PDB file of C-alpha atoms and ligand atoms in Angstrom:
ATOM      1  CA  UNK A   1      -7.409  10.169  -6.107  1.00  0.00           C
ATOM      2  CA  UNK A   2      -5.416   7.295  -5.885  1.00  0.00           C
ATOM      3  CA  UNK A   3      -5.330   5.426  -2.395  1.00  0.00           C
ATOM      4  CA  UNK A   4      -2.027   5.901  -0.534  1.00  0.00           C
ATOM      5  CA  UNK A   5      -0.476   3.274   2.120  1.00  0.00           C
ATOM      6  CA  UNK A   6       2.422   2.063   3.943  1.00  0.00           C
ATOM      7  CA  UNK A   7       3.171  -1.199   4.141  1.00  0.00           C
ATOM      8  CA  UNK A   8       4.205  -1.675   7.576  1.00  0.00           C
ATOM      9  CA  UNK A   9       3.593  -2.595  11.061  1.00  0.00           C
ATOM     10  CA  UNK A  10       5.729   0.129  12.499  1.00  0.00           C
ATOM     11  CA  UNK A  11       3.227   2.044  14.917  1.00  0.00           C
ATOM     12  CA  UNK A  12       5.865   4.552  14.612  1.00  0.00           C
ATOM     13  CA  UNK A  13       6.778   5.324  11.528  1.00  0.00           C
ATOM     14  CA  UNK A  14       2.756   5.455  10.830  1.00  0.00           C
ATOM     15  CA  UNK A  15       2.358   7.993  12.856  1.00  0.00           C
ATOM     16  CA  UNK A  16       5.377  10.007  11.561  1.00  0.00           C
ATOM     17  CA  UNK A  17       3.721  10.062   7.590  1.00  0.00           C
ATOM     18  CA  UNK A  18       0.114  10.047   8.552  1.00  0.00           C
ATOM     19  CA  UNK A  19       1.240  13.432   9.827  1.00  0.00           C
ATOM     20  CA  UNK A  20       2.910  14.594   6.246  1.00  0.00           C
ATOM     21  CA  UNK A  21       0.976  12.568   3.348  1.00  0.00           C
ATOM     22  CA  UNK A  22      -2.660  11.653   2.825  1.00  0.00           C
ATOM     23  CA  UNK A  23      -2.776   8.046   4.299  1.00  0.00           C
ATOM     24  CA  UNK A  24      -5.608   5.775   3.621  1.00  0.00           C
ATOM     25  CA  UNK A  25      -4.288   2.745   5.565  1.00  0.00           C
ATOM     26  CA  UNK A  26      -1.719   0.255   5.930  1.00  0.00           C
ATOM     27  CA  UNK A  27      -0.868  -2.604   4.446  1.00  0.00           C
ATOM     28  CA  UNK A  28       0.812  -6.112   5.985  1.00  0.00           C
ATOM     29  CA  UNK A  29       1.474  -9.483   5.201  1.00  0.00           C
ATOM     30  CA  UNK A  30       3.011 -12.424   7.500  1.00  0.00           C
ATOM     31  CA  UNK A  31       6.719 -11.649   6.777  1.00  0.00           C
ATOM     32  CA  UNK A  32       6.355  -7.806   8.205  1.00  0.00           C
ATOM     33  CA  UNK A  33       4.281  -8.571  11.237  1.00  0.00           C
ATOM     34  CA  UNK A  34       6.757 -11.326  12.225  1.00  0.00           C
ATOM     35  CA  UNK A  35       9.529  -9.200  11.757  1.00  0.00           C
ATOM     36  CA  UNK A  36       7.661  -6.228  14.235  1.00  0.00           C
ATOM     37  CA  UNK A  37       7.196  -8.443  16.877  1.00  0.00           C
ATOM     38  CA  UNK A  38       3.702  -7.812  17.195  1.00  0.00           C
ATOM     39  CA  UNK A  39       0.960 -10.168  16.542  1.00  0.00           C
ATOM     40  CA  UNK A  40      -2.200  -8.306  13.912  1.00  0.00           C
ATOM     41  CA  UNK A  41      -4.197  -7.563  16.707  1.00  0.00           C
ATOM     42  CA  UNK A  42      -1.996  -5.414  18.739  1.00  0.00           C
ATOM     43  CA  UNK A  43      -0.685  -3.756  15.698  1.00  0.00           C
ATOM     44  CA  UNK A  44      -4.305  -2.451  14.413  1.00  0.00           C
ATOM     45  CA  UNK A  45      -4.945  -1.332  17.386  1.00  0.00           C
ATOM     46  CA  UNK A  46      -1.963   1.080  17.665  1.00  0.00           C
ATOM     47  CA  UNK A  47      -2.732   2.106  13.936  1.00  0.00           C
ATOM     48  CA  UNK A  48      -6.200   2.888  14.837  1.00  0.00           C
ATOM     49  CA  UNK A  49      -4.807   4.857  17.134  1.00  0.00           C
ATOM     50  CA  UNK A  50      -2.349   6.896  15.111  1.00  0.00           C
ATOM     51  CA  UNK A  51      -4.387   7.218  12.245  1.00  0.00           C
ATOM     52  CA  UNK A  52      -7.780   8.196  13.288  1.00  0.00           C
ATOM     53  CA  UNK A  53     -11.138   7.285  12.243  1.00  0.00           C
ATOM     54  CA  UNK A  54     -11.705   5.517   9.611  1.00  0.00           C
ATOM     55  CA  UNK A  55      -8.505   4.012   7.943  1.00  0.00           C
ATOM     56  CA  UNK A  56      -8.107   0.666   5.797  1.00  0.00           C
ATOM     57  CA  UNK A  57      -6.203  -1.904   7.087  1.00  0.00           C
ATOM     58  CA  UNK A  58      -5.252  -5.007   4.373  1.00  0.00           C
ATOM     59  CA  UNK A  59      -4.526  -7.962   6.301  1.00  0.00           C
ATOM     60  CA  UNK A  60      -3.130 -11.484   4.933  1.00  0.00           C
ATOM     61  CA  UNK A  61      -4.656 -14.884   5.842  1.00  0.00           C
ATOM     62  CA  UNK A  62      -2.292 -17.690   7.017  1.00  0.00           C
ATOM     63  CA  UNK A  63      -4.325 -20.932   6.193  1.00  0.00           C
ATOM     64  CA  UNK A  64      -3.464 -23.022   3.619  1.00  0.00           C
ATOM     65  CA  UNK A  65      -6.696 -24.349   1.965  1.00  0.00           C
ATOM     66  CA  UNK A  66      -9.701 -22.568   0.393  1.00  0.00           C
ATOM     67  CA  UNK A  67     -12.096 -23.544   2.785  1.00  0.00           C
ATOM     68  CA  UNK A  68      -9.783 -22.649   6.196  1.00  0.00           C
ATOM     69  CA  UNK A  69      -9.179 -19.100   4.125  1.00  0.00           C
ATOM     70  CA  UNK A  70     -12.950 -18.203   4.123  1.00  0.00           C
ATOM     71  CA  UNK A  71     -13.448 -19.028   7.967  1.00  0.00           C
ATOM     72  CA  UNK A  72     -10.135 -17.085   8.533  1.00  0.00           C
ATOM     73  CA  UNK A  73     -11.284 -14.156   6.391  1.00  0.00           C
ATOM     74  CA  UNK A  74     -14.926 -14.193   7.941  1.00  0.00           C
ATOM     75  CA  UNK A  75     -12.922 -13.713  11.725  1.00  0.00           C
ATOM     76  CA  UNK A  76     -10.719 -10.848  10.148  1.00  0.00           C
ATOM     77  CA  UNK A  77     -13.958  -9.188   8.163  1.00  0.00           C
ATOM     78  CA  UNK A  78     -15.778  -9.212  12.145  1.00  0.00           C
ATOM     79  CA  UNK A  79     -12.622  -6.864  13.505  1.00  0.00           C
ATOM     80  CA  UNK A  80     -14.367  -3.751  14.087  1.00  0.00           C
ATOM     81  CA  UNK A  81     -12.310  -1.988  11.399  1.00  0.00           C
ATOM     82  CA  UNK A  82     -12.250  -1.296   7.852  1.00  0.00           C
ATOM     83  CA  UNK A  83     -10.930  -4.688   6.715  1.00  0.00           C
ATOM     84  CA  UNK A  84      -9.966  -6.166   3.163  1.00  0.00           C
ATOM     85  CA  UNK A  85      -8.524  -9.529   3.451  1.00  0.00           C
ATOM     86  CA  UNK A  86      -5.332 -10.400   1.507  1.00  0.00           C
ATOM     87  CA  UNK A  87      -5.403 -13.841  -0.140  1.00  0.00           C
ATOM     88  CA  UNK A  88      -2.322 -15.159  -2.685  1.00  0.00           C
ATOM     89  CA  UNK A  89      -3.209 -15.488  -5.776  1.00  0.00           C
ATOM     90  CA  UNK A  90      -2.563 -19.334  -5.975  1.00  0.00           C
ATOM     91  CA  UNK A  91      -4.500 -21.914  -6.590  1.00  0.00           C
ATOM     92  CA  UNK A  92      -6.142 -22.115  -3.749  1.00  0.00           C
ATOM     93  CA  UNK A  93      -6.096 -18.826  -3.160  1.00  0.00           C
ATOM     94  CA  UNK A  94      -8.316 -17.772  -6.141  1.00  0.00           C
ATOM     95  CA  UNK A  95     -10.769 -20.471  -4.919  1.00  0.00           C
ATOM     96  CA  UNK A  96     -10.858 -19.291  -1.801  1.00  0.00           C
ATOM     97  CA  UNK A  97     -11.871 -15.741  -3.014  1.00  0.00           C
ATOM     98  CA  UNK A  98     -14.644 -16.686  -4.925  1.00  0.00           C
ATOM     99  CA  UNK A  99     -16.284 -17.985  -1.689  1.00  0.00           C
ATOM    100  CA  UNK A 100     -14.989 -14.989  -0.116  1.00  0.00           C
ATOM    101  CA  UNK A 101     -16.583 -12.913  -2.610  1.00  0.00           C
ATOM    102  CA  UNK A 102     -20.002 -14.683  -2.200  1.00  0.00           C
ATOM    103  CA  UNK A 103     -20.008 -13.200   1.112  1.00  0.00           C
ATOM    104  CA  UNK A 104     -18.971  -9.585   0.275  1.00  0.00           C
ATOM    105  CA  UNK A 105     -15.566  -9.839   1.860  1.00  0.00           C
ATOM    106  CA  UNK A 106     -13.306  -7.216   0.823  1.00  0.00           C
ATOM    107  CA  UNK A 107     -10.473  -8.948  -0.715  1.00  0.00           C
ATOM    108  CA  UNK A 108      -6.951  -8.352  -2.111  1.00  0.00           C
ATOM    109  CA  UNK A 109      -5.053 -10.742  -4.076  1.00  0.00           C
ATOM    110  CA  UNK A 110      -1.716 -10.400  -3.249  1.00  0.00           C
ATOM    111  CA  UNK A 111       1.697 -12.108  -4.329  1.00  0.00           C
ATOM    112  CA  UNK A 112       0.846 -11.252  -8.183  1.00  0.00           C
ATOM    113  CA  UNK A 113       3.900 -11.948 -10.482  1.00  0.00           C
ATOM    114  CA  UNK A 114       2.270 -11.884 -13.730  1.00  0.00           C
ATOM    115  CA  UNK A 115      -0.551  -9.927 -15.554  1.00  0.00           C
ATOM    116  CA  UNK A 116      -2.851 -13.097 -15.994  1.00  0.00           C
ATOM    117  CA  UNK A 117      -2.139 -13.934 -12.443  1.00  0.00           C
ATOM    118  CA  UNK A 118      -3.609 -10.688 -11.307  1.00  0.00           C
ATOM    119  CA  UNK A 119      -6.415 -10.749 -14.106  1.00  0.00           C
ATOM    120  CA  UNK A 120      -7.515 -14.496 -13.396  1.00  0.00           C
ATOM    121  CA  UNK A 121      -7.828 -12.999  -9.129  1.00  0.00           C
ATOM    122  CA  UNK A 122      -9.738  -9.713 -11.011  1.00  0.00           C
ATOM    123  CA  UNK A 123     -12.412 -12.084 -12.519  1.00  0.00           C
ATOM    124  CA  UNK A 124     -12.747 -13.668  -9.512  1.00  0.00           C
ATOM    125  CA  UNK A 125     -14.096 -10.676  -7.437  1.00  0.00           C
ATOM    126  CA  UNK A 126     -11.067  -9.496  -6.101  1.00  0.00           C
ATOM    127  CA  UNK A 127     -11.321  -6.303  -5.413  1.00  0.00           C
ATOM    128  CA  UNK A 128      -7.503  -5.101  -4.845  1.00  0.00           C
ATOM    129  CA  UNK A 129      -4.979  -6.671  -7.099  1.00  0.00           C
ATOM    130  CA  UNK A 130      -1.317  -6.473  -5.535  1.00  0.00           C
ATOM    131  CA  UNK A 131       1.359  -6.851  -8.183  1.00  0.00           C
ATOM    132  CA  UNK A 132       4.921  -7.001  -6.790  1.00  0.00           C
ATOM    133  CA  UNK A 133       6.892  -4.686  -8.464  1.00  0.00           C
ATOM    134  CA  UNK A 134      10.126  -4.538  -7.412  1.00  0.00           C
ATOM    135  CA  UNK A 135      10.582  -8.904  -6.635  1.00  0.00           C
ATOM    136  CA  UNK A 136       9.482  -9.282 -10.518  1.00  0.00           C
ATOM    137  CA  UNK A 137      12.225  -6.765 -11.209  1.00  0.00           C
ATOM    138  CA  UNK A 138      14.388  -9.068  -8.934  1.00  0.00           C
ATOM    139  CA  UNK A 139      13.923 -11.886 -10.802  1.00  0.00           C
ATOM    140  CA  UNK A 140      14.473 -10.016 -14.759  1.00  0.00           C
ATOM    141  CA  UNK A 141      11.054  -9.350 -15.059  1.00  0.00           C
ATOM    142  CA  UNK A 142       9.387  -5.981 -15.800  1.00  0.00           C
ATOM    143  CA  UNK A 143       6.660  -5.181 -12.527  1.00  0.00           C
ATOM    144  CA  UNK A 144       6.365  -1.971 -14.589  1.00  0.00           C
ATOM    145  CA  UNK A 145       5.141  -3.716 -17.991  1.00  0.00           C
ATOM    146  CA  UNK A 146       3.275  -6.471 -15.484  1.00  0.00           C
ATOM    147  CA  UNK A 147       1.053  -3.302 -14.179  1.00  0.00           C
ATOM    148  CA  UNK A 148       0.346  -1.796 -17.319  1.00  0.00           C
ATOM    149  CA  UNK A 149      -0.530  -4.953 -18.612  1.00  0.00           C
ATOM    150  CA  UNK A 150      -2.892  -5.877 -16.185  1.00  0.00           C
ATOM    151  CA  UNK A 151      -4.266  -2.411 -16.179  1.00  0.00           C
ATOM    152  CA  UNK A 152      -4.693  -2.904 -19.827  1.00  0.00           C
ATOM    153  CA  UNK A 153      -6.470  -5.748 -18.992  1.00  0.00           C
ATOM    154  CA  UNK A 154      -8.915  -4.631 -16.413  1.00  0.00           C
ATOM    155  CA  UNK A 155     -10.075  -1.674 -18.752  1.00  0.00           C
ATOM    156  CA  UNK A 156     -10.451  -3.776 -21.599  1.00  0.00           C
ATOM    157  CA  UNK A 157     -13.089  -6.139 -19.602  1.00  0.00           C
ATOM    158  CA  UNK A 158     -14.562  -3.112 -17.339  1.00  0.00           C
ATOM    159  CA  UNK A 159     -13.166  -5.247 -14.042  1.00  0.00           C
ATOM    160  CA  UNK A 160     -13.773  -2.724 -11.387  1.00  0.00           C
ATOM    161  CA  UNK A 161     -10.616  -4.045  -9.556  1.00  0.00           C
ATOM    162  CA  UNK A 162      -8.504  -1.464  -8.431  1.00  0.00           C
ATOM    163  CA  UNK A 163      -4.522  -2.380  -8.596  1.00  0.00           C
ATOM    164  CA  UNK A 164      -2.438  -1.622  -5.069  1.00  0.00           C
ATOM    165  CA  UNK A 165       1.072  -1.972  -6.716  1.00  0.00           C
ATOM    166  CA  UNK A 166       3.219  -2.737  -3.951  1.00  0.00           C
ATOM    167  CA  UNK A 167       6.961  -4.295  -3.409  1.00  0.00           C
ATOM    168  CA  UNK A 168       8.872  -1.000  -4.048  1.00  0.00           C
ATOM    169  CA  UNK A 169      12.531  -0.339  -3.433  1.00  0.00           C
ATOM    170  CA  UNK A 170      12.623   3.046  -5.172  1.00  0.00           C
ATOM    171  CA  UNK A 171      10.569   5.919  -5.725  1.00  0.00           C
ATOM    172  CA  UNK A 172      11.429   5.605  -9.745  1.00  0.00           C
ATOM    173  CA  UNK A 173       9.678   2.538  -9.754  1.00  0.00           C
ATOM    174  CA  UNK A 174       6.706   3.703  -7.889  1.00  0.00           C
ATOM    175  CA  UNK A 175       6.681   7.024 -10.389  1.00  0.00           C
ATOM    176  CA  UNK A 176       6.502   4.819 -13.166  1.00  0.00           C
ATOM    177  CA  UNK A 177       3.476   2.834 -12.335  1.00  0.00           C
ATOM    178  CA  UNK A 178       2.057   5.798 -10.853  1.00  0.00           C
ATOM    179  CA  UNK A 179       1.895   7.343 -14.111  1.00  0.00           C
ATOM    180  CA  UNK A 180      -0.414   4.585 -15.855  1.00  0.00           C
ATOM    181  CA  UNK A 181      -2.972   5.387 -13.453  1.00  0.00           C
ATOM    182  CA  UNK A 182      -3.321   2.750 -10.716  1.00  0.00           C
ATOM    183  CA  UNK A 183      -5.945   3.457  -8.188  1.00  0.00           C
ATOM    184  CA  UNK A 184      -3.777   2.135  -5.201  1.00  0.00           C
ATOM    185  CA  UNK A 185      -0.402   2.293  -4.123  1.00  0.00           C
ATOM    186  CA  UNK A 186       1.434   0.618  -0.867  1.00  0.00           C
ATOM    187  CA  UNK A 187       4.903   2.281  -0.371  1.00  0.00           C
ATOM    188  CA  UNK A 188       7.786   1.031   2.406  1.00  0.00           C
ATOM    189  CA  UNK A 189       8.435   3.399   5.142  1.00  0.00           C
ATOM    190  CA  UNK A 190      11.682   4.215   3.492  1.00  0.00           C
ATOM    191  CA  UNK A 191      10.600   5.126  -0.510  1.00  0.00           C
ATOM    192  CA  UNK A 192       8.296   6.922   1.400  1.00  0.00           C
ATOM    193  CA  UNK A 193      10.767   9.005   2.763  1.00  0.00           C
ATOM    194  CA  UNK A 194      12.147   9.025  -0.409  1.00  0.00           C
ATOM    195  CA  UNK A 195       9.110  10.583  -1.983  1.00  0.00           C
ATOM    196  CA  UNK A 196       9.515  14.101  -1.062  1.00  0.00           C
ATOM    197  CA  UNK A 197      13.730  13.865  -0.406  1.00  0.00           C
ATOM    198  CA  UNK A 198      15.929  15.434  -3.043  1.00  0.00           C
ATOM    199  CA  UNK A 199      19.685  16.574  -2.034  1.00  0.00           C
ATOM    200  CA  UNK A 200      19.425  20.009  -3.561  1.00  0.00           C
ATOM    201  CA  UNK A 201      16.140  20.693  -1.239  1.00  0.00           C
ATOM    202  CA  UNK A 202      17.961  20.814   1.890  1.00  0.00           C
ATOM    203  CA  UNK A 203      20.602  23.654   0.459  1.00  0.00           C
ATOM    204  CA  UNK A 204      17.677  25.755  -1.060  1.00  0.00           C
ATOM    205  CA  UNK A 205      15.747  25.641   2.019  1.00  0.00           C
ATOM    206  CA  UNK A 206      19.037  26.582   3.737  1.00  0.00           C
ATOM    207  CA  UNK A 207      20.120  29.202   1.554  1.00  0.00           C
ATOM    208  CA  UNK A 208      16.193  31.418   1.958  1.00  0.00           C
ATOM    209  CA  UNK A 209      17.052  31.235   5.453  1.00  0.00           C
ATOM    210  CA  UNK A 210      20.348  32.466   5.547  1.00  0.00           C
ATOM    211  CA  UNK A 211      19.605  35.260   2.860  1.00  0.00           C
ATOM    212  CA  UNK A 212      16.509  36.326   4.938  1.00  0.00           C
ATOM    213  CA  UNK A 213      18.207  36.746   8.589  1.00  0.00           C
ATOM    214  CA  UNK A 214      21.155  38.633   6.860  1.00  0.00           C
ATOM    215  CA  UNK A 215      18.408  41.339   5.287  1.00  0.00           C
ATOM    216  CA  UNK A 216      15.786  40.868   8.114  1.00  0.00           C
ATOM    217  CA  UNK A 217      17.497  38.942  11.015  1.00  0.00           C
ATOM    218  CA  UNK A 218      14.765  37.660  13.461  1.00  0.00           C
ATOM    219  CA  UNK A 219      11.419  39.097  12.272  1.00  0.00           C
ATOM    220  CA  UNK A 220       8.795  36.881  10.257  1.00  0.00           C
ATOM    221  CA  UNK A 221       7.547  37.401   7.120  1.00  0.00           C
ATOM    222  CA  UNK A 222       4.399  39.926   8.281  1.00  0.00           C
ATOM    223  CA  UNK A 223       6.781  41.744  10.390  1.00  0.00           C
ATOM    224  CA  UNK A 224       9.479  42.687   7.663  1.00  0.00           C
TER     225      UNK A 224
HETATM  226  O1  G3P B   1       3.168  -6.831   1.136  1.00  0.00           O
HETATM  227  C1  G3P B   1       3.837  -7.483   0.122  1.00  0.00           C
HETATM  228  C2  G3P B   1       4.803  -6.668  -0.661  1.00  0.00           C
HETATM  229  O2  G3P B   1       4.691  -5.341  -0.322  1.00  0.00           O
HETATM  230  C3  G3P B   1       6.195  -7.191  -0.604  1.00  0.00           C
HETATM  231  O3  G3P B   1       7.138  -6.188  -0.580  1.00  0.00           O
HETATM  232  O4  G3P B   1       9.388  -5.290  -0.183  1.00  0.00           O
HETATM  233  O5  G3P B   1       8.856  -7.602   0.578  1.00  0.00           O
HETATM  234  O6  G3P B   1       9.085  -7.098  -1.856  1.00  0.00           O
HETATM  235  P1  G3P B   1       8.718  -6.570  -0.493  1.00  0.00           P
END
């Protein structure tokens, strides 16, 4: 089944889907926790919290060379949580993730813009591979065509890395790569919502109800 997050720091709206959809986790990076407010360890804490036992929590490093990445990632892997470190696939980055991998840090290469970028990080180690959909869409790419290419790729060479598409600004997007089979998926609070919203739902829901109370008024379903 494929993995299902949010990619988020809002305690919140966690708490609000972990209640209607299948969560596995959540998913950050710098940009969102600096927007919250909240600094990473205040923020898994609360989504320990609303999301119970055991849930996965992907979690960016902020140094800037290979070697200040692997002591960073070795601090984040001792958090006593479910932990996979997200590393951009730079340079550096893909250095710093094979000495991550030498230590069996779960890792996530993140910031992917092209199929090789991802599939250079999946022969690496990486073990999550986060291609941004909707930013290579920005920029007249196709994140669609990027994921099924890198998909392609990682069958092709038996890479056991699993792809967590992420950067989504509609749910059409997220069907699409959905469809070639990714193993992961990290959606914004609101395509999210957007997942299970239609605006002929609301009127069909509305129209059993007022059909029923005119035939049955009050009583439930057993009782009529
Ligand atoms: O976590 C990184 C990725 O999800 C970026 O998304 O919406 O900022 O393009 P976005």
């Amino acid at each position: 089944m494929i993995e299902l997050y949010l990619d988020t720091a809002d305690v919140e709206q966690t708490k609000r889907f972990n209640q209607c959809l299948p969560l596995k986790g959540i998913t950050t990076n710098p940009t969102i926790l600096a927007q919250s407010g909240k600094g990473l360890n205040e923020t898994l804490a609360n989504m320990q919290s609303v999301l119970g036992e055991t849930p996965r929590f992907h979690a960016q490093v902020v140094s800037t060379t290979a070697e200040a990445m692997l002591e960073e990632a070795r601090q984040l892997n001792e958090l006593p949580y479910d932990m996979v470190v997200k590393v951009p696939a730079t340079e550096t980055g893909l250095a710093a993730i094979k000495l991550m991998k030498k230590e069996g840090i779960q890792v996530l290469a993140t910031a992917i813009y092209s199929a090789q970028q991802g599939f250079m990080a999946a022969l690496c180690g990486a073990d999550y591979l986060a291609p941004y959909v909707n930013r290579i869409d920005a920029i007249n790419g196709n994140g669609v065509e990027v994921v099924a290419d890198l998909q392609l790729l990682l069958d092709q060479n038996q890479l056991p890395a699993k792809i967590l598409a992420a950067s989504f600004k509609n749910t059409q997007q997220a069907m699409e790569v959905m469809k070639l089979g990714i193993e992961a998926i990290t959606l914004p609070v609101d395509v999210a919502a957007s997942m299970f919203a239609h605006p002929s739902v609301k009127p069909a829901v509305e129209q059993f109800d007022a059909d029923w109370k005119a035939a049955f008024g009050n009583k439930l379903s057993f009782e009529s």
